[in-house]
Amino acid sequence: MDDDLARLLRGEAEHLASDFSAVCDSDFPVREMAEAANIKYLHEDESAREMRREQIRATKSMIREFLQLMDVSTASKEDEASTSNDNKLAAGLELFQLCTHGFGMKAVATGLHTLMKFLDASLDFLSTLPPSGNSNTNLNMSSLLENNPSLLSLLNKEVFAAAAAAVASGATSPNLPKYRIIRDQLT
């Protein structure tokens, strides 16, 4: 009876993990999060953008390493020449898997794969930003908005707040025409 219940619980946990993975793949707003996290680099110079890209690449490398270590649990079972460290790691991962009834390892892997997609989307977004200091801001902004339609809501808030504050204060800032150009593109 206990074995049947454990098998049923393990089967349900595996099904839940598969559903969780499918929902993360189809419905998690990875691209929108990447745009929101990296919009601040719109006004940064190229060196700041490159530093951000390097941070993202380093993070991706660490995640790949972590995922490879998670795979050691199956590899060390199959490989009789495994080291004692591999065996300890495999035993710890197997215990975690048992404690979570098969859901834990898949859920952690799904979360990390979703994070990898976020990082990839961040790199893609950073590559679409117009060159900083470019005098053709109008054309570059149009291209940026065409490639990233969800930016409209982010930029609407930022640009309209800045333009409204400038107009309300009666400012004659040299940036005001730039805000008007961007505002006109967004409306």
PDB file of C-alpha atoms in Angstrom:
ATOM      1  CA  MET A   1       0.000   0.000   0.000  1.00  0.00           C
ATOM      2  CA  ASP A   2       2.762   2.437   0.950  1.00  0.00           C
ATOM      3  CA  ASP A   3       4.645   1.653  -2.266  1.00  0.00           C
ATOM      4  CA  ASP A   4       1.528   2.352  -4.326  1.00  0.00           C
ATOM      5  CA  LEU A   5       0.992   5.669  -2.573  1.00  0.00           C
ATOM      6  CA  ALA A   6       4.658   6.656  -3.004  1.00  0.00           C
ATOM      7  CA  ARG A   7       4.522   5.718  -6.702  1.00  0.00           C
ATOM      8  CA  LEU A   8       1.342   7.743  -7.129  1.00  0.00           C
ATOM      9  CA  LEU A   9       2.848  10.736  -5.328  1.00  0.00           C
ATOM     10  CA  ARG A  10       6.042  10.501  -7.398  1.00  0.00           C
ATOM     11  CA  GLY A  11       4.003  10.284 -10.612  1.00  0.00           C
ATOM     12  CA  GLU A  12       1.947  13.328  -9.642  1.00  0.00           C
ATOM     13  CA  ALA A  13       5.096  15.281  -8.752  1.00  0.00           C
ATOM     14  CA  GLU A  14       6.687  14.420 -12.106  1.00  0.00           C
ATOM     15  CA  HIS A  15       3.492  15.453 -13.914  1.00  0.00           C
ATOM     16  CA  LEU A  16       3.439  18.714 -11.946  1.00  0.00           C
ATOM     17  CA  ALA A  17       7.096  19.339 -12.854  1.00  0.00           C
ATOM     18  CA  SER A  18       6.335  18.772 -16.540  1.00  0.00           C
ATOM     19  CA  ASP A  19       3.371  21.148 -16.378  1.00  0.00           C
ATOM     20  CA  PHE A  20       5.502  23.727 -14.559  1.00  0.00           C
ATOM     21  CA  SER A  21       8.146  23.479 -17.273  1.00  0.00           C
ATOM     22  CA  ALA A  22       5.554  23.875 -20.039  1.00  0.00           C
ATOM     23  CA  VAL A  23       3.988  26.922 -18.378  1.00  0.00           C
ATOM     24  CA  CYS A  24       7.399  28.545 -17.868  1.00  0.00           C
ATOM     25  CA  ASP A  25       8.225  27.943 -21.548  1.00  0.00           C
ATOM     26  CA  SER A  26       4.949  29.281 -22.872  1.00  0.00           C
ATOM     27  CA  ASP A  27       3.766  31.947 -20.443  1.00  0.00           C
ATOM     28  CA  PHE A  28       6.645  33.381 -18.422  1.00  0.00           C
ATOM     29  CA  PRO A  29       7.277  36.975 -19.633  1.00  0.00           C
ATOM     30  CA  VAL A  30      11.013  36.517 -20.210  1.00  0.00           C
ATOM     31  CA  ARG A  31      11.367  39.115 -22.958  1.00  0.00           C
ATOM     32  CA  GLU A  32       9.373  41.767 -21.114  1.00  0.00           C
ATOM     33  CA  MET A  33      11.432  41.210 -17.975  1.00  0.00           C
ATOM     34  CA  ALA A  34      14.667  41.463 -19.961  1.00  0.00           C
ATOM     35  CA  GLU A  35      13.530  44.739 -21.512  1.00  0.00           C
ATOM     36  CA  ALA A  36      12.470  46.159 -18.150  1.00  0.00           C
ATOM     37  CA  ALA A  37      15.782  45.135 -16.555  1.00  0.00           C
ATOM     38  CA  ASN A  38      17.902  46.601 -19.336  1.00  0.00           C
ATOM     39  CA  ILE A  39      16.006  49.732 -20.447  1.00  0.00           C
ATOM     40  CA  LYS A  40      18.302  51.804 -18.251  1.00  0.00           C
ATOM     41  CA  TYR A  41      21.124  51.052 -20.711  1.00  0.00           C
ATOM     42  CA  LEU A  42      19.330  53.051 -23.418  1.00  0.00           C
ATOM     43  CA  HIS A  43      21.140  56.186 -22.248  1.00  0.00           C
ATOM     44  CA  GLU A  44      24.413  54.518 -21.209  1.00  0.00           C
ATOM     45  CA  ASP A  45      27.619  54.600 -23.209  1.00  0.00           C
ATOM     46  CA  GLU A  46      28.949  51.567 -25.037  1.00  0.00           C
ATOM     47  CA  SER A  47      31.436  50.637 -22.299  1.00  0.00           C
ATOM     48  CA  ALA A  48      28.599  50.325 -19.742  1.00  0.00           C
ATOM     49  CA  ARG A  49      26.614  48.196 -22.182  1.00  0.00           C
ATOM     50  CA  GLU A  50      29.616  45.955 -22.848  1.00  0.00           C
ATOM     51  CA  MET A  51      30.183  45.523 -19.114  1.00  0.00           C
ATOM     52  CA  ARG A  52      26.542  44.475 -18.765  1.00  0.00           C
ATOM     53  CA  ARG A  53      26.934  41.969 -21.627  1.00  0.00           C
ATOM     54  CA  GLU A  54      30.047  40.535 -19.926  1.00  0.00           C
ATOM     55  CA  GLN A  55      28.137  40.171 -16.643  1.00  0.00           C
ATOM     56  CA  ILE A  56      25.351  38.353 -18.466  1.00  0.00           C
ATOM     57  CA  ARG A  57      27.773  36.008 -20.247  1.00  0.00           C
ATOM     58  CA  ALA A  58      29.542  35.235 -16.948  1.00  0.00           C
ATOM     59  CA  THR A  59      26.199  34.505 -15.283  1.00  0.00           C
ATOM     60  CA  LYS A  60      25.233  32.167 -18.126  1.00  0.00           C
ATOM     61  CA  SER A  61      28.531  30.330 -17.718  1.00  0.00           C
ATOM     62  CA  MET A  62      27.923  29.810 -13.981  1.00  0.00           C
ATOM     63  CA  ILE A  63      24.389  28.546 -14.622  1.00  0.00           C
ATOM     64  CA  ARG A  64      25.679  26.043 -17.206  1.00  0.00           C
ATOM     65  CA  GLU A  65      28.231  24.833 -14.671  1.00  0.00           C
ATOM     66  CA  PHE A  66      25.508  24.447 -12.028  1.00  0.00           C
ATOM     67  CA  LEU A  67      23.287  22.502 -14.439  1.00  0.00           C
ATOM     68  CA  GLN A  68      26.215  20.205 -15.327  1.00  0.00           C
ATOM     69  CA  LEU A  69      26.753  19.516 -11.626  1.00  0.00           C
ATOM     70  CA  MET A  70      23.074  18.650 -11.286  1.00  0.00           C
ATOM     71  CA  ASP A  71      23.548  16.096 -14.063  1.00  0.00           C
ATOM     72  CA  VAL A  72      26.283  14.362 -12.041  1.00  0.00           C
ATOM     73  CA  SER A  73      23.671  12.368 -10.146  1.00  0.00           C
ATOM     74  CA  THR A  74      22.807  10.330 -13.219  1.00  0.00           C
ATOM     75  CA  ALA A  75      26.350  10.276 -14.621  1.00  0.00           C
ATOM     76  CA  SER A  76      27.975   8.932 -11.445  1.00  0.00           C
ATOM     77  CA  LYS A  77      25.416   6.117 -11.201  1.00  0.00           C
ATOM     78  CA  GLU A  78      26.432   4.976 -14.678  1.00  0.00           C
ATOM     79  CA  ASP A  79      30.186   5.567 -14.267  1.00  0.00           C
ATOM     80  CA  GLU A  80      31.894   3.150 -11.891  1.00  0.00           C
ATOM     81  CA  ALA A  81      35.078   5.264 -11.907  1.00  0.00           C
ATOM     82  CA  SER A  82      33.333   8.224 -10.282  1.00  0.00           C
ATOM     83  CA  THR A  83      35.256  10.085  -7.623  1.00  0.00           C
ATOM     84  CA  SER A  84      34.151  10.142  -4.007  1.00  0.00           C
ATOM     85  CA  ASN A  85      33.180  13.840  -4.417  1.00  0.00           C
ATOM     86  CA  ASP A  86      30.962  12.904  -7.369  1.00  0.00           C
ATOM     87  CA  ASN A  87      29.414  10.144  -5.273  1.00  0.00           C
ATOM     88  CA  LYS A  88      28.756  12.542  -2.369  1.00  0.00           C
ATOM     89  CA  LEU A  89      27.204  15.060  -4.734  1.00  0.00           C
ATOM     90  CA  ALA A  90      25.124  12.359  -6.394  1.00  0.00           C
ATOM     91  CA  ALA A  91      23.947  11.112  -2.995  1.00  0.00           C
ATOM     92  CA  GLY A  92      22.941  14.647  -1.958  1.00  0.00           C
ATOM     93  CA  LEU A  93      21.087  15.255  -5.198  1.00  0.00           C
ATOM     94  CA  GLU A  94      19.368  11.885  -4.968  1.00  0.00           C
ATOM     95  CA  LEU A  95      18.246  12.658  -1.412  1.00  0.00           C
ATOM     96  CA  PHE A  96      16.885  16.020  -2.600  1.00  0.00           C
ATOM     97  CA  GLN A  97      15.080  14.263  -5.446  1.00  0.00           C
ATOM     98  CA  LEU A  98      13.548  11.745  -3.014  1.00  0.00           C
ATOM     99  CA  CYS A  99      12.523  14.467  -0.539  1.00  0.00           C
ATOM    100  CA  THR A 100      10.757  16.380  -3.297  1.00  0.00           C
ATOM    101  CA  HIS A 101       9.197  13.228  -4.780  1.00  0.00           C
ATOM    102  CA  GLY A 102      10.761  13.869  -8.170  1.00  0.00           C
ATOM    103  CA  PHE A 103       9.636  17.488  -8.476  1.00  0.00           C
ATOM    104  CA  GLY A 104      12.640  19.318  -7.025  1.00  0.00           C
ATOM    105  CA  MET A 105      15.382  18.652  -9.572  1.00  0.00           C
ATOM    106  CA  LYS A 106      13.072  19.332 -12.505  1.00  0.00           C
ATOM    107  CA  ALA A 107      11.748  22.516 -10.903  1.00  0.00           C
ATOM    108  CA  VAL A 108      15.260  23.824 -10.200  1.00  0.00           C
ATOM    109  CA  ALA A 109      16.353  22.972 -13.754  1.00  0.00           C
ATOM    110  CA  THR A 110      13.235  24.651 -15.190  1.00  0.00           C
ATOM    111  CA  GLY A 111      13.879  27.792 -13.153  1.00  0.00           C
ATOM    112  CA  LEU A 112      17.468  27.934 -14.332  1.00  0.00           C
ATOM    113  CA  HIS A 113      16.501  27.337 -17.967  1.00  0.00           C
ATOM    114  CA  THR A 114      13.985  30.179 -17.649  1.00  0.00           C
ATOM    115  CA  LEU A 115      16.739  32.378 -16.213  1.00  0.00           C
ATOM    116  CA  MET A 116      18.954  31.429 -19.183  1.00  0.00           C
ATOM    117  CA  LYS A 117      16.176  32.540 -21.528  1.00  0.00           C
ATOM    118  CA  PHE A 118      15.972  35.836 -19.624  1.00  0.00           C
ATOM    119  CA  LEU A 119      19.722  36.311 -20.019  1.00  0.00           C
ATOM    120  CA  ASP A 120      19.556  35.488 -23.744  1.00  0.00           C
ATOM    121  CA  ALA A 121      16.683  37.960 -24.165  1.00  0.00           C
ATOM    122  CA  SER A 122      18.746  40.556 -22.280  1.00  0.00           C
ATOM    123  CA  LEU A 123      21.654  40.087 -24.679  1.00  0.00           C
ATOM    124  CA  ASP A 124      19.265  40.342 -27.626  1.00  0.00           C
ATOM    125  CA  PHE A 125      17.720  43.516 -26.224  1.00  0.00           C
ATOM    126  CA  LEU A 126      21.090  45.136 -25.590  1.00  0.00           C
ATOM    127  CA  SER A 127      22.073  44.392 -29.182  1.00  0.00           C
ATOM    128  CA  THR A 128      19.008  46.309 -30.460  1.00  0.00           C
ATOM    129  CA  LEU A 129      19.801  49.508 -28.574  1.00  0.00           C
ATOM    130  CA  PRO A 130      20.869  52.379 -30.798  1.00  0.00           C
ATOM    131  CA  PRO A 131      24.483  53.487 -30.443  1.00  0.00           C
ATOM    132  CA  SER A 132      24.854  55.954 -27.610  1.00  0.00           C
ATOM    133  CA  GLY A 133      25.634  59.519 -28.589  1.00  0.00           C
ATOM    134  CA  ASN A 134      24.245  59.012 -32.099  1.00  0.00           C
ATOM    135  CA  SER A 135      22.779  62.173 -33.576  1.00  0.00           C
ATOM    136  CA  ASN A 136      20.104  60.225 -35.470  1.00  0.00           C
ATOM    137  CA  THR A 137      18.086  59.467 -32.319  1.00  0.00           C
ATOM    138  CA  ASN A 138      14.758  59.715 -34.112  1.00  0.00           C
ATOM    139  CA  LEU A 139      15.566  56.938 -36.596  1.00  0.00           C
ATOM    140  CA  ASN A 140      17.231  54.736 -33.984  1.00  0.00           C
ATOM    141  CA  MET A 141      14.302  55.114 -31.584  1.00  0.00           C
ATOM    142  CA  SER A 142      11.880  54.073 -34.332  1.00  0.00           C
ATOM    143  CA  SER A 143      13.967  50.990 -35.043  1.00  0.00           C
ATOM    144  CA  LEU A 144      14.210  50.168 -31.344  1.00  0.00           C
ATOM    145  CA  LEU A 145      10.449  50.433 -30.890  1.00  0.00           C
ATOM    146  CA  GLU A 146       9.769  48.304 -33.970  1.00  0.00           C
ATOM    147  CA  ASN A 147      12.041  45.548 -32.641  1.00  0.00           C
ATOM    148  CA  ASN A 148      10.715  45.798 -29.062  1.00  0.00           C
ATOM    149  CA  PRO A 149       7.015  46.708 -29.073  1.00  0.00           C
ATOM    150  CA  SER A 150       6.607  46.096 -25.345  1.00  0.00           C
ATOM    151  CA  LEU A 151       8.957  49.015 -24.730  1.00  0.00           C
ATOM    152  CA  LEU A 152       6.135  51.412 -25.489  1.00  0.00           C
ATOM    153  CA  SER A 153       4.637  51.076 -22.032  1.00  0.00           C
ATOM    154  CA  LEU A 154       8.044  51.391 -20.344  1.00  0.00           C
ATOM    155  CA  LEU A 155       9.025  54.423 -22.389  1.00  0.00           C
ATOM    156  CA  ASN A 156       5.578  56.005 -22.172  1.00  0.00           C
ATOM    157  CA  LYS A 157       5.897  56.192 -18.411  1.00  0.00           C
ATOM    158  CA  GLU A 158       9.480  57.438 -18.418  1.00  0.00           C
ATOM    159  CA  VAL A 159       9.217  59.910 -21.280  1.00  0.00           C
ATOM    160  CA  PHE A 160       5.813  61.344 -20.489  1.00  0.00           C
ATOM    161  CA  ALA A 161       6.747  61.830 -16.830  1.00  0.00           C
ATOM    162  CA  ALA A 162       9.937  63.671 -17.818  1.00  0.00           C
ATOM    163  CA  ALA A 163       8.197  65.727 -20.509  1.00  0.00           C
ATOM    164  CA  ALA A 164       5.292  66.603 -18.202  1.00  0.00           C
ATOM    165  CA  ALA A 165       7.682  67.679 -15.463  1.00  0.00           C
ATOM    166  CA  ALA A 166       9.671  69.799 -17.926  1.00  0.00           C
ATOM    167  CA  VAL A 167       6.580  71.446 -19.373  1.00  0.00           C
ATOM    168  CA  ALA A 168       5.036  72.000 -15.927  1.00  0.00           C
ATOM    169  CA  SER A 169       8.171  73.704 -14.672  1.00  0.00           C
ATOM    170  CA  GLY A 170       8.254  75.923 -17.758  1.00  0.00           C
ATOM    171  CA  ALA A 171      11.694  74.608 -18.596  1.00  0.00           C
ATOM    172  CA  THR A 172      13.298  75.319 -21.911  1.00  0.00           C
ATOM    173  CA  SER A 173      15.708  72.424 -21.658  1.00  0.00           C
ATOM    174  CA  PRO A 174      17.631  71.341 -24.748  1.00  0.00           C
ATOM    175  CA  ASN A 175      16.229  67.841 -24.041  1.00  0.00           C
ATOM    176  CA  LEU A 176      12.623  68.968 -24.383  1.00  0.00           C
ATOM    177  CA  PRO A 177      12.610  68.673 -28.200  1.00  0.00           C
ATOM    178  CA  LYS A 178      14.024  65.151 -27.869  1.00  0.00           C
ATOM    179  CA  TYR A 179      11.168  64.237 -25.490  1.00  0.00           C
ATOM    180  CA  ARG A 180       8.660  65.666 -27.936  1.00  0.00           C
ATOM    181  CA  ILE A 181      10.120  63.592 -30.800  1.00  0.00           C
ATOM    182  CA  ILE A 182       9.935  60.421 -28.713  1.00  0.00           C
ATOM    183  CA  ARG A 183       6.464  61.334 -27.406  1.00  0.00           C
ATOM    184  CA  ASP A 184       5.239  61.872 -30.964  1.00  0.00           C
ATOM    185  CA  GLN A 185       6.595  58.475 -32.003  1.00  0.00           C
ATOM    186  CA  LEU A 186       4.825  56.779 -29.107  1.00  0.00           C
ATOM    187  CA  THR A 187       1.429  58.349 -29.733  1.00  0.00           C
TER     188      THR A 187
END
